[in-house]
PDB file of C-alpha atoms in Angstrom:
ATOM      1  CA  MET A  22     -40.833  17.190   3.271  1.00  0.00           C
ATOM      2  CA  LYS A  23     -40.419  13.517   2.607  1.00  0.00           C
ATOM      3  CA  THR A  24     -38.043  13.980  -0.310  1.00  0.00           C
ATOM      4  CA  ASN A  25     -36.101  16.508   1.685  1.00  0.00           C
ATOM      5  CA  PHE A  26     -35.633  13.954   4.396  1.00  0.00           C
ATOM      6  CA  ILE A  27     -34.507  11.334   1.937  1.00  0.00           C
ATOM      7  CA  LYS A  28     -32.049  13.679   0.300  1.00  0.00           C
ATOM      8  CA  THR A  29     -30.607  14.611   3.641  1.00  0.00           C
ATOM      9  CA  VAL A  30     -30.210  11.001   4.613  1.00  0.00           C
ATOM     10  CA  GLY A  31     -28.553  10.392   1.289  1.00  0.00           C
ATOM     11  CA  LYS A  32     -26.122  13.212   1.786  1.00  0.00           C
ATOM     12  CA  ILE A  33     -25.241  12.146   5.289  1.00  0.00           C
ATOM     13  CA  ALA A  34     -24.733   8.615   4.100  1.00  0.00           C
ATOM     14  CA  LEU A  35     -22.592   9.937   1.260  1.00  0.00           C
ATOM     15  CA  ILE A  36     -20.158  11.384   3.746  1.00  0.00           C
ATOM     16  CA  LEU A  37     -20.266   8.937   6.594  1.00  0.00           C
ATOM     17  CA  VAL A  38     -20.536   5.563   4.895  1.00  0.00           C
ATOM     18  CA  PRO A  39     -17.079   5.791   3.296  1.00  0.00           C
ATOM     19  CA  ALA A  40     -15.556   7.101   6.492  1.00  0.00           C
ATOM     20  CA  ILE A  41     -16.836   4.097   8.371  1.00  0.00           C
ATOM     21  CA  THR A  42     -16.119   1.576   5.646  1.00  0.00           C
ATOM     22  CA  LEU A  43     -12.608   2.866   5.080  1.00  0.00           C
ATOM     23  CA  SER A  44     -11.766   2.708   8.749  1.00  0.00           C
ATOM     24  CA  MET A  45     -13.033  -0.867   8.743  1.00  0.00           C
ATOM     25  CA  ASN A  46     -10.165  -1.869   6.492  1.00  0.00           C
ATOM     26  CA  ALA A  47      -7.962  -1.880   9.527  1.00  0.00           C
ATOM     27  CA  SER A  48      -9.613  -5.113  10.600  1.00  0.00           C
ATOM     28  CA  ALA A  49      -8.904  -7.197   7.509  1.00  0.00           C
ATOM     29  CA  HIS A  50      -7.528 -10.266   9.144  1.00  0.00           C
ATOM     30  CA  ASP A  51      -7.137 -13.126   6.753  1.00  0.00           C
ATOM     31  CA  PRO A  52      -3.490 -14.076   7.350  1.00  0.00           C
ATOM     32  CA  LYS A  53      -3.378 -15.793   3.973  1.00  0.00           C
ATOM     33  CA  MET A  54      -3.682 -12.392   2.349  1.00  0.00           C
ATOM     34  CA  HIS A  55      -0.616 -11.013   4.042  1.00  0.00           C
ATOM     35  CA  ALA A  56       1.385 -14.188   3.841  1.00  0.00           C
ATOM     36  CA  LYS A  57       2.051 -14.362   0.142  1.00  0.00           C
ATOM     37  CA  LYS A  58       4.130 -11.603  -1.294  1.00  0.00           C
ATOM     38  CA  ALA A  59       6.051 -11.315  -4.544  1.00  0.00           C
ATOM     39  CA  GLU A  60       5.143 -14.719  -5.844  1.00  0.00           C
ATOM     40  CA  LYS A  61       6.984 -16.038  -8.885  1.00  0.00           C
ATOM     41  CA  ALA A  62       5.035 -17.008 -11.946  1.00  0.00           C
ATOM     42  CA  ASP A  63       4.211 -20.692 -12.029  1.00  0.00           C
ATOM     43  CA  CYS A  64       5.037 -21.496 -15.615  1.00  0.00           C
ATOM     44  CA  SER A  65       5.002 -25.257 -15.251  1.00  0.00           C
ATOM     45  CA  LYS A  66       1.345 -25.639 -16.116  1.00  0.00           C
ATOM     46  CA  MET A  67       1.509 -23.849 -19.424  1.00  0.00           C
ATOM     47  CA  ASP A  68       0.450 -26.009 -22.318  1.00  0.00           C
ATOM     48  CA  HIS A  69       1.868 -24.439 -25.426  1.00  0.00           C
ATOM     49  CA  SER A  70      -0.174 -26.578 -27.734  1.00  0.00           C
ATOM     50  CA  LYS A  71      -3.332 -25.027 -26.389  1.00  0.00           C
ATOM     51  CA  MET A  72      -2.104 -21.485 -26.672  1.00  0.00           C
ATOM     52  CA  ASP A  73      -3.271 -19.223 -29.416  1.00  0.00           C
ATOM     53  CA  MET A  74      -0.369 -16.902 -30.096  1.00  0.00           C
ATOM     54  CA  LYS A  75      -2.671 -14.301 -31.515  1.00  0.00           C
ATOM     55  CA  ASP A  76      -4.246 -13.920 -28.084  1.00  0.00           C
ATOM     56  CA  PRO A  77      -2.585 -11.136 -26.068  1.00  0.00           C
ATOM     57  CA  VAL A  78      -3.104 -13.172 -22.894  1.00  0.00           C
ATOM     58  CA  ALA A  79      -1.076 -16.086 -24.272  1.00  0.00           C
ATOM     59  CA  VAL A  80       1.655 -13.800 -25.586  1.00  0.00           C
ATOM     60  CA  ALA A  81       1.793 -11.982 -22.260  1.00  0.00           C
ATOM     61  CA  MET A  82       2.177 -15.288 -20.402  1.00  0.00           C
ATOM     62  CA  MET A  83       5.021 -16.350 -22.680  1.00  0.00           C
ATOM     63  CA  LYS A  84       6.749 -13.032 -22.155  1.00  0.00           C
ATOM     64  CA  LYS A  85       6.408 -13.240 -18.400  1.00  0.00           C
ATOM     65  CA  CYS A  86       7.780 -16.769 -18.219  1.00  0.00           C
ATOM     66  CA  MET A  87      10.663 -16.079 -20.580  1.00  0.00           C
ATOM     67  CA  LYS A  88      11.660 -12.984 -18.685  1.00  0.00           C
ATOM     68  CA  GLN A  89      11.493 -14.878 -15.427  1.00  0.00           C
ATOM     69  CA  SER A  90      13.549 -17.849 -16.596  1.00  0.00           C
ATOM     70  CA  LYS A  91      16.123 -15.467 -18.007  1.00  0.00           C
ATOM     71  CA  SER A  92      16.491 -13.524 -14.784  1.00  0.00           C
ATOM     72  CA  SER A  93      16.731 -16.679 -12.697  1.00  0.00           C
ATOM     73  CA  MET A  94      19.451 -17.994 -15.043  1.00  0.00           C
ATOM     74  CA  GLU A  95      21.397 -14.811 -14.520  1.00  0.00           C
ATOM     75  CA  LYS A  96      21.220 -15.281 -10.778  1.00  0.00           C
ATOM     76  CA  MET A  97      22.552 -18.839 -10.992  1.00  0.00           C
ATOM     77  CA  ASP A  98      26.044 -19.400  -9.728  1.00  0.00           C
ATOM     78  CA  HIS A  99      27.644 -21.498 -12.436  1.00  0.00           C
ATOM     79  CA  SER A 100      30.842 -22.085 -10.503  1.00  0.00           C
ATOM     80  CA  LYS A 101      28.897 -24.266  -8.097  1.00  0.00           C
ATOM     81  CA  MET A 102      27.346 -26.392 -10.786  1.00  0.00           C
ATOM     82  CA  LYS A 103      30.080 -28.920 -11.387  1.00  0.00           C
ATOM     83  CA  GLU A 104      28.009 -31.818 -10.260  1.00  0.00           C
ATOM     84  CA  MET A 105      25.089 -31.182 -12.569  1.00  0.00           C
ATOM     85  CA  ASP A 106      23.905 -34.396 -14.154  1.00  0.00           C
ATOM     86  CA  HIS A 107      22.044 -33.523 -17.291  1.00  0.00           C
ATOM     87  CA  SER A 108      20.786 -37.031 -17.783  1.00  0.00           C
ATOM     88  CA  LYS A 109      18.736 -36.667 -14.630  1.00  0.00           C
ATOM     89  CA  MET A 110      17.025 -33.558 -15.869  1.00  0.00           C
ATOM     90  CA  LYS A 111      13.622 -34.418 -17.081  1.00  0.00           C
ATOM     91  CA  GLY A 112      10.674 -32.152 -17.357  1.00  0.00           C
ATOM     92  CA  MET A 113      11.721 -30.780 -20.710  1.00  0.00           C
ATOM     93  CA  ASP A 114       9.716 -32.646 -23.283  1.00  0.00           C
ATOM     94  CA  HIS A 115      10.830 -31.450 -26.654  1.00  0.00           C
ATOM     95  CA  SER A 116       8.195 -33.449 -28.419  1.00  0.00           C
ATOM     96  CA  LYS A 117       5.598 -31.189 -26.892  1.00  0.00           C
ATOM     97  CA  MET A 118       7.261 -28.044 -28.047  1.00  0.00           C
ATOM     98  CA  GLU A 119       5.885 -26.386 -31.076  1.00  0.00           C
ATOM     99  CA  LYS A 120       8.361 -26.421 -33.907  1.00  0.00           C
ATOM    100  CA  LYS A 121       8.237 -23.613 -36.369  1.00  0.00           C
ATOM    101  CA  GLU A 122       9.828 -24.490 -39.700  1.00  0.00           C
ATOM    102  CA  ASN A 123      10.097 -20.935 -40.806  1.00  0.00           C
ATOM    103  CA  LYS A 124      12.121 -19.313 -38.050  1.00  0.00           C
ATOM    104  CA  LYS A 125      12.537 -16.027 -39.885  1.00  0.00           C
ATOM    105  CA  ALA A 126       8.824 -15.445 -40.136  1.00  0.00           C
ATOM    106  CA  ASN A 127       8.506 -15.949 -36.427  1.00  0.00           C
ATOM    107  CA  SER A 128       9.921 -12.579 -35.619  1.00  0.00           C
ATOM    108  CA  ASP A 129       8.956 -12.099 -31.991  1.00  0.00           C
ATOM    109  CA  ASP A 130      11.425 -13.101 -29.352  1.00  0.00           C
ATOM    110  CA  HIS A 131      10.862 -16.853 -29.354  1.00  0.00           C
ATOM    111  CA  GLN A 132      14.300 -17.684 -30.669  1.00  0.00           C
ATOM    112  CA  ASN A 133      15.512 -18.717 -27.254  1.00  0.00           C
ATOM    113  CA  HIS A 134      13.501 -21.939 -27.435  1.00  0.00           C
TER     114      HIS A 134
ATOM    115  CA  MET B  27     -44.417  39.057  -1.583  1.00  0.00           C
ATOM    116  CA  LYS B  28     -46.684  36.399  -0.155  1.00  0.00           C
ATOM    117  CA  ALA B  29     -45.047  33.698  -2.278  1.00  0.00           C
ATOM    118  CA  LEU B  30     -41.671  34.827  -1.040  1.00  0.00           C
ATOM    119  CA  LYS B  31     -42.791  34.532   2.567  1.00  0.00           C
ATOM    120  CA  ILE B  32     -44.082  30.998   2.006  1.00  0.00           C
ATOM    121  CA  LEU B  33     -40.859  30.083   0.296  1.00  0.00           C
ATOM    122  CA  LEU B  34     -38.861  31.417   3.206  1.00  0.00           C
ATOM    123  CA  ILE B  35     -40.906  29.475   5.722  1.00  0.00           C
ATOM    124  CA  LEU B  36     -40.544  26.311   3.683  1.00  0.00           C
ATOM    125  CA  LEU B  37     -36.798  26.842   3.471  1.00  0.00           C
ATOM    126  CA  LEU B  38     -36.572  27.340   7.194  1.00  0.00           C
ATOM    127  CA  LEU B  39     -38.651  24.247   7.866  1.00  0.00           C
ATOM    128  CA  GLY B  40     -36.537  22.252   5.470  1.00  0.00           C
ATOM    129  CA  GLY B  41     -33.360  23.397   7.148  1.00  0.00           C
ATOM    130  CA  ALA B  42     -34.730  22.659  10.578  1.00  0.00           C
ATOM    131  CA  SER B  43     -35.852  19.166   9.665  1.00  0.00           C
ATOM    132  CA  ALA B  44     -32.496  18.474   8.020  1.00  0.00           C
ATOM    133  CA  ALA B  45     -30.717  19.618  11.175  1.00  0.00           C
ATOM    134  CA  THR B  46     -32.989  17.451  13.290  1.00  0.00           C
ATOM    135  CA  VAL B  47     -32.204  14.402  11.213  1.00  0.00           C
ATOM    136  CA  MET B  48     -28.486  15.188  11.241  1.00  0.00           C
ATOM    137  CA  TYR B  49     -28.054  15.770  14.920  1.00  0.00           C
ATOM    138  CA  SER B  50     -30.632  13.412  16.404  1.00  0.00           C
ATOM    139  CA  GLY B  51     -28.502  10.441  15.438  1.00  0.00           C
ATOM    140  CA  ILE B  52     -31.406   8.493  13.993  1.00  0.00           C
ATOM    141  CA  VAL B  53     -29.572   7.894  10.719  1.00  0.00           C
ATOM    142  CA  ASN B  54     -27.745   4.604  10.953  1.00  0.00           C
ATOM    143  CA  VAL B  55     -24.404   4.846   9.171  1.00  0.00           C
ATOM    144  CA  ALA B  56     -23.325   1.288   9.922  1.00  0.00           C
ATOM    145  CA  ALA B  57     -21.896  -0.496   6.887  1.00  0.00           C
ATOM    146  CA  ASP B  58     -23.506  -3.763   7.971  1.00  0.00           C
ATOM    147  CA  GLU B  59     -26.949  -2.189   7.672  1.00  0.00           C
ATOM    148  CA  PRO B  60     -27.931  -1.758   3.977  1.00  0.00           C
ATOM    149  CA  HIS B  61     -29.550   1.420   2.640  1.00  0.00           C
ATOM    150  CA  SER B  62     -33.298   1.396   2.182  1.00  0.00           C
ATOM    151  CA  ASP B  63     -34.312   0.618  -1.398  1.00  0.00           C
ATOM    152  CA  ILE B  64     -35.052   4.229  -2.194  1.00  0.00           C
ATOM    153  CA  VAL B  65     -31.763   5.598  -0.857  1.00  0.00           C
ATOM    154  CA  TYR B  66     -29.876   2.861  -2.656  1.00  0.00           C
ATOM    155  CA  TRP B  67     -31.661   3.660  -5.902  1.00  0.00           C
ATOM    156  CA  LEU B  68     -31.011   7.363  -5.473  1.00  0.00           C
ATOM    157  CA  LEU B  69     -27.293   6.867  -4.903  1.00  0.00           C
ATOM    158  CA  GLU B  70     -26.910   4.343  -7.699  1.00  0.00           C
ATOM    159  CA  GLU B  71     -28.677   6.459 -10.320  1.00  0.00           C
ATOM    160  CA  THR B  72     -26.671   9.503  -9.277  1.00  0.00           C
ATOM    161  CA  ARG B  73     -23.404   7.564  -9.514  1.00  0.00           C
ATOM    162  CA  GLU B  74     -24.182   6.008 -12.900  1.00  0.00           C
ATOM    163  CA  ALA B  75     -25.203   9.349 -14.412  1.00  0.00           C
ATOM    164  CA  SER B  76     -22.140  11.067 -13.018  1.00  0.00           C
ATOM    165  CA  ILE B  77     -19.705   8.467 -14.358  1.00  0.00           C
ATOM    166  CA  LYS B  78     -21.353   8.386 -17.762  1.00  0.00           C
ATOM    167  CA  LYS B  79     -21.228  12.148 -18.165  1.00  0.00           C
ATOM    168  CA  SER B  80     -17.695  12.594 -16.848  1.00  0.00           C
ATOM    169  CA  ALA B  81     -16.279   9.771 -18.951  1.00  0.00           C
ATOM    170  CA  GLN B  82     -18.002  10.500 -22.249  1.00  0.00           C
ATOM    171  CA  HIS B  83     -15.122  12.317 -23.982  1.00  0.00           C
ATOM    172  CA  ILE B  84     -12.249  10.128 -22.841  1.00  0.00           C
ATOM    173  CA  LYS B  85     -10.288   8.654 -25.752  1.00  0.00           C
ATOM    174  CA  VAL B  86      -9.714   4.916 -25.427  1.00  0.00           C
ATOM    175  CA  PRO B  87      -6.287   3.646 -26.592  1.00  0.00           C
ATOM    176  CA  ASP B  88      -5.610   0.180 -28.034  1.00  0.00           C
ATOM    177  CA  LEU B  89      -6.049  -2.205 -25.131  1.00  0.00           C
ATOM    178  CA  GLU B  90      -5.047  -5.442 -26.869  1.00  0.00           C
ATOM    179  CA  SER B  91      -1.362  -5.455 -26.003  1.00  0.00           C
ATOM    180  CA  PRO B  92       0.483  -8.102 -23.959  1.00  0.00           C
ATOM    181  CA  GLU B  93       2.620  -5.404 -22.309  1.00  0.00           C
ATOM    182  CA  LEU B  94      -0.466  -3.637 -20.989  1.00  0.00           C
ATOM    183  CA  LEU B  95      -1.804  -6.919 -19.612  1.00  0.00           C
ATOM    184  CA  LEU B  96       1.437  -7.578 -17.756  1.00  0.00           C
ATOM    185  CA  MET B  97       1.667  -4.067 -16.374  1.00  0.00           C
ATOM    186  CA  GLY B  98      -1.991  -4.026 -15.369  1.00  0.00           C
ATOM    187  CA  GLY B  99      -1.922  -7.557 -13.998  1.00  0.00           C
ATOM    188  CA  ALA B 100       0.804  -6.913 -11.457  1.00  0.00           C
ATOM    189  CA  ASP B 101      -0.888  -3.702 -10.332  1.00  0.00           C
ATOM    190  CA  TYR B 102      -4.293  -5.354 -10.105  1.00  0.00           C
ATOM    191  CA  GLU B 103      -3.032  -8.211  -7.961  1.00  0.00           C
ATOM    192  CA  TYR B 104      -1.221  -5.841  -5.646  1.00  0.00           C
ATOM    193  CA  MET B 105      -3.747  -3.007  -5.360  1.00  0.00           C
ATOM    194  CA  CYS B 106      -7.197  -4.251  -6.302  1.00  0.00           C
ATOM    195  CA  SER B 107      -7.682  -7.981  -5.759  1.00  0.00           C
ATOM    196  CA  SER B 108      -8.278  -7.664  -2.027  1.00  0.00           C
ATOM    197  CA  CYS B 109     -11.485  -5.758  -2.756  1.00  0.00           C
ATOM    198  CA  HIS B 110     -12.409  -6.819  -6.295  1.00  0.00           C
ATOM    199  CA  LEU B 111     -11.374 -10.477  -6.020  1.00  0.00           C
ATOM    200  CA  LYS B 112      -9.796 -12.649  -8.718  1.00  0.00           C
ATOM    201  CA  PRO B 113     -10.164 -16.067 -10.358  1.00  0.00           C
ATOM    202  CA  GLY B 114     -10.211 -18.571  -7.515  1.00  0.00           C
ATOM    203  CA  LEU B 115     -10.994 -16.010  -4.816  1.00  0.00           C
ATOM    204  CA  GLU B 116     -14.729 -15.618  -4.286  1.00  0.00           C
ATOM    205  CA  GLU B 117     -14.703 -13.450  -1.193  1.00  0.00           C
ATOM    206  CA  SER B 118     -12.443 -11.472   1.122  1.00  0.00           C
ATOM    207  CA  ASP B 119     -12.763  -9.401   4.269  1.00  0.00           C
ATOM    208  CA  MET B 120     -13.153  -6.321   2.091  1.00  0.00           C
ATOM    209  CA  SER B 121     -15.612  -7.765  -0.365  1.00  0.00           C
ATOM    210  CA  ILE B 122     -17.811  -8.857   2.515  1.00  0.00           C
ATOM    211  CA  GLY B 123     -17.330  -5.924   4.872  1.00  0.00           C
ATOM    212  CA  LEU B 124     -17.466  -2.933   2.533  1.00  0.00           C
ATOM    213  CA  TYR B 125     -20.720  -1.214   1.755  1.00  0.00           C
ATOM    214  CA  PRO B 126     -21.365  -0.430  -1.043  1.00  0.00           C
ATOM    215  CA  GLN B 127     -19.890  -3.787  -1.923  1.00  0.00           C
ATOM    216  CA  PRO B 128     -16.958  -3.786  -4.363  1.00  0.00           C
ATOM    217  CA  PRO B 129     -18.127  -5.593  -7.511  1.00  0.00           C
ATOM    218  CA  ASN B 130     -16.384  -8.881  -8.299  1.00  0.00           C
ATOM    219  CA  LEU B 131     -14.368  -7.915 -11.376  1.00  0.00           C
ATOM    220  CA  GLY B 132     -13.435 -11.553 -11.950  1.00  0.00           C
ATOM    221  CA  ILE B 133     -16.863 -12.326 -13.345  1.00  0.00           C
ATOM    222  CA  SER B 134     -18.560 -10.577 -16.235  1.00  0.00           C
ATOM    223  CA  HIS B 135     -21.740  -8.703 -15.492  1.00  0.00           C
ATOM    224  CA  GLU B 136     -23.907  -9.210 -18.538  1.00  0.00           C
ATOM    225  CA  THR B 137     -26.949  -8.098 -16.616  1.00  0.00           C
ATOM    226  CA  HIS B 138     -25.298  -4.825 -15.749  1.00  0.00           C
ATOM    227  CA  GLN B 139     -25.689  -2.643 -18.807  1.00  0.00           C
ATOM    228  CA  HIS B 140     -22.844  -0.258 -19.411  1.00  0.00           C
ATOM    229  CA  GLY B 141     -23.101  -0.080 -23.177  1.00  0.00           C
ATOM    230  CA  THR B 142     -20.347  -0.964 -25.617  1.00  0.00           C
ATOM    231  CA  ASP B 143     -16.847  -2.224 -24.815  1.00  0.00           C
ATOM    232  CA  GLU B 144     -15.512   1.237 -25.486  1.00  0.00           C
ATOM    233  CA  GLU B 145     -17.961   2.939 -23.148  1.00  0.00           C
ATOM    234  CA  LEU B 146     -17.170   0.396 -20.468  1.00  0.00           C
ATOM    235  CA  ALA B 147     -13.432   0.965 -20.929  1.00  0.00           C
ATOM    236  CA  ARG B 148     -13.656   4.730 -20.591  1.00  0.00           C
ATOM    237  CA  GLN B 149     -15.988   4.476 -17.617  1.00  0.00           C
ATOM    238  CA  ASN B 150     -13.661   2.036 -15.888  1.00  0.00           C
ATOM    239  CA  PHE B 151     -10.741   4.352 -16.614  1.00  0.00           C
ATOM    240  CA  TRP B 152     -12.584   7.286 -15.099  1.00  0.00           C
ATOM    241  CA  VAL B 153     -13.609   5.326 -11.995  1.00  0.00           C
ATOM    242  CA  ILE B 154     -10.096   4.001 -11.399  1.00  0.00           C
ATOM    243  CA  LYS B 155      -8.543   7.421 -11.900  1.00  0.00           C
ATOM    244  CA  HIS B 156     -11.000   9.450  -9.842  1.00  0.00           C
ATOM    245  CA  GLY B 157     -12.465   6.903  -7.428  1.00  0.00           C
ATOM    246  CA  ILE B 158     -16.025   6.999  -6.128  1.00  0.00           C
ATOM    247  CA  LYS B 159     -17.053   9.233  -3.262  1.00  0.00           C
ATOM    248  CA  ALA B 160     -18.776   7.596  -0.349  1.00  0.00           C
ATOM    249  CA  SER B 161     -17.495   4.154  -1.180  1.00  0.00           C
ATOM    250  CA  GLY B 162     -14.255   2.311  -0.539  1.00  0.00           C
ATOM    251  CA  MET B 163     -13.093   2.956  -4.117  1.00  0.00           C
ATOM    252  CA  PRO B 164      -9.966   5.134  -4.000  1.00  0.00           C
ATOM    253  CA  ALA B 165      -8.819   7.641  -6.645  1.00  0.00           C
ATOM    254  CA  TRP B 166      -5.722   5.949  -8.050  1.00  0.00           C
ATOM    255  CA  GLY B 167      -5.014   8.854 -10.411  1.00  0.00           C
ATOM    256  CA  LYS B 168      -3.461  10.803  -7.564  1.00  0.00           C
ATOM    257  CA  THR B 169      -0.584   8.364  -7.397  1.00  0.00           C
ATOM    258  CA  HIS B 170      -0.566   6.581 -10.781  1.00  0.00           C
ATOM    259  CA  SER B 171      -0.018   7.645 -14.392  1.00  0.00           C
ATOM    260  CA  ASP B 172      -2.747   7.375 -17.015  1.00  0.00           C
ATOM    261  CA  GLU B 173      -0.704   4.664 -18.711  1.00  0.00           C
ATOM    262  CA  ARG B 174      -0.803   2.420 -15.650  1.00  0.00           C
ATOM    263  CA  ILE B 175      -4.512   3.039 -15.257  1.00  0.00           C
ATOM    264  CA  TRP B 176      -5.172   2.101 -18.902  1.00  0.00           C
ATOM    265  CA  ALA B 177      -3.122  -1.038 -18.286  1.00  0.00           C
ATOM    266  CA  MET B 178      -5.477  -1.967 -15.473  1.00  0.00           C
ATOM    267  CA  VAL B 179      -8.472  -1.239 -17.703  1.00  0.00           C
ATOM    268  CA  ALA B 180      -6.981  -3.601 -20.292  1.00  0.00           C
ATOM    269  CA  PHE B 181      -6.383  -6.246 -17.646  1.00  0.00           C
ATOM    270  CA  ILE B 182      -9.877  -5.961 -16.170  1.00  0.00           C
ATOM    271  CA  LYS B 183     -11.322  -6.422 -19.654  1.00  0.00           C
ATOM    272  CA  ARG B 184      -9.711  -9.860 -19.882  1.00  0.00           C
ATOM    273  CA  LEU B 185     -10.027 -10.762 -16.209  1.00  0.00           C
ATOM    274  CA  PRO B 186     -13.370 -12.641 -16.420  1.00  0.00           C
ATOM    275  CA  THR B 187     -11.880 -14.962 -19.080  1.00  0.00           C
ATOM    276  CA  LEU B 188      -8.784 -15.919 -17.068  1.00  0.00           C
ATOM    277  CA  THR B 189      -8.261 -19.208 -15.249  1.00  0.00           C
ATOM    278  CA  PRO B 190      -6.552 -19.071 -11.827  1.00  0.00           C
ATOM    279  CA  GLU B 191      -3.376 -20.423 -13.502  1.00  0.00           C
ATOM    280  CA  GLN B 192      -3.361 -17.757 -16.200  1.00  0.00           C
ATOM    281  CA  TYR B 193      -4.037 -15.105 -13.593  1.00  0.00           C
ATOM    282  CA  GLN B 194      -1.137 -16.334 -11.477  1.00  0.00           C
ATOM    283  CA  VAL B 195       1.351 -16.092 -14.350  1.00  0.00           C
ATOM    284  CA  LEU B 196       0.153 -12.706 -15.599  1.00  0.00           C
ATOM    285  CA  THR B 197       0.178 -11.066 -12.190  1.00  0.00           C
ATOM    286  CA  ALA B 198       3.389 -12.533 -10.741  1.00  0.00           C
ATOM    287  CA  ILE B 199       6.300 -10.288  -9.928  1.00  0.00           C
ATOM    288  CA  ASP B 200       9.289 -10.610 -12.298  1.00  0.00           C
TER     289      ASP B 200
END
């Protein structure tokens, strides 16, 4: 009798708990969650010297950032860029960039560097 | 003959008591009221056994590819992080309000024994594809290819090791 009761309760719960919980989703109200959509990758914090290029995570991050910088370059309107002053462009620190002597051996798509 | 009669009476009694429980309304289905220990145990054991059995013959592909991580990362952020959280997000409306609670996939569960990496991968694949009845976990296989589901399995495997910054880059939209 007791086990029967427990099983029944279990079965009822099995059906009704998800129904209730799923309908609760309608009240998810943290505005922060809805606010951010389609965020761009923040590639500025990547420290190449600390990245192990055998790690799929590191390779994936490189790929993402390269793809993103490429697509944003394509969207740039070069005709409006007459006043660009390259001397004022910092941020690119070549001394921190890994230099590979043997470019041929480095066969994945890093040549753009 | 006598045994049959007793059986019939027992069956009837069982049915009647089940109906009483069902229709009396004494079972509390509120999600903010946890199961009793025994019901919880019953459901958990049943779920674990079911997943293990259903997933046992699934072939696990190579999950160590950057492309899979990128594909799975974007999907995870968009479809899963609200329930299963992510590096830097410890709780959400869903993670607090759902019962059973969605596990935090951003931290590794060493205490939770699922066996080898391969077993875990195929079980995760099965759960993502088919969902779990009586929980908030949807069956994503109805709307997503196996490839995208494997990508999420690959991503989840690395998720506990990711910093919030790494997560942000991997999951961002192109």
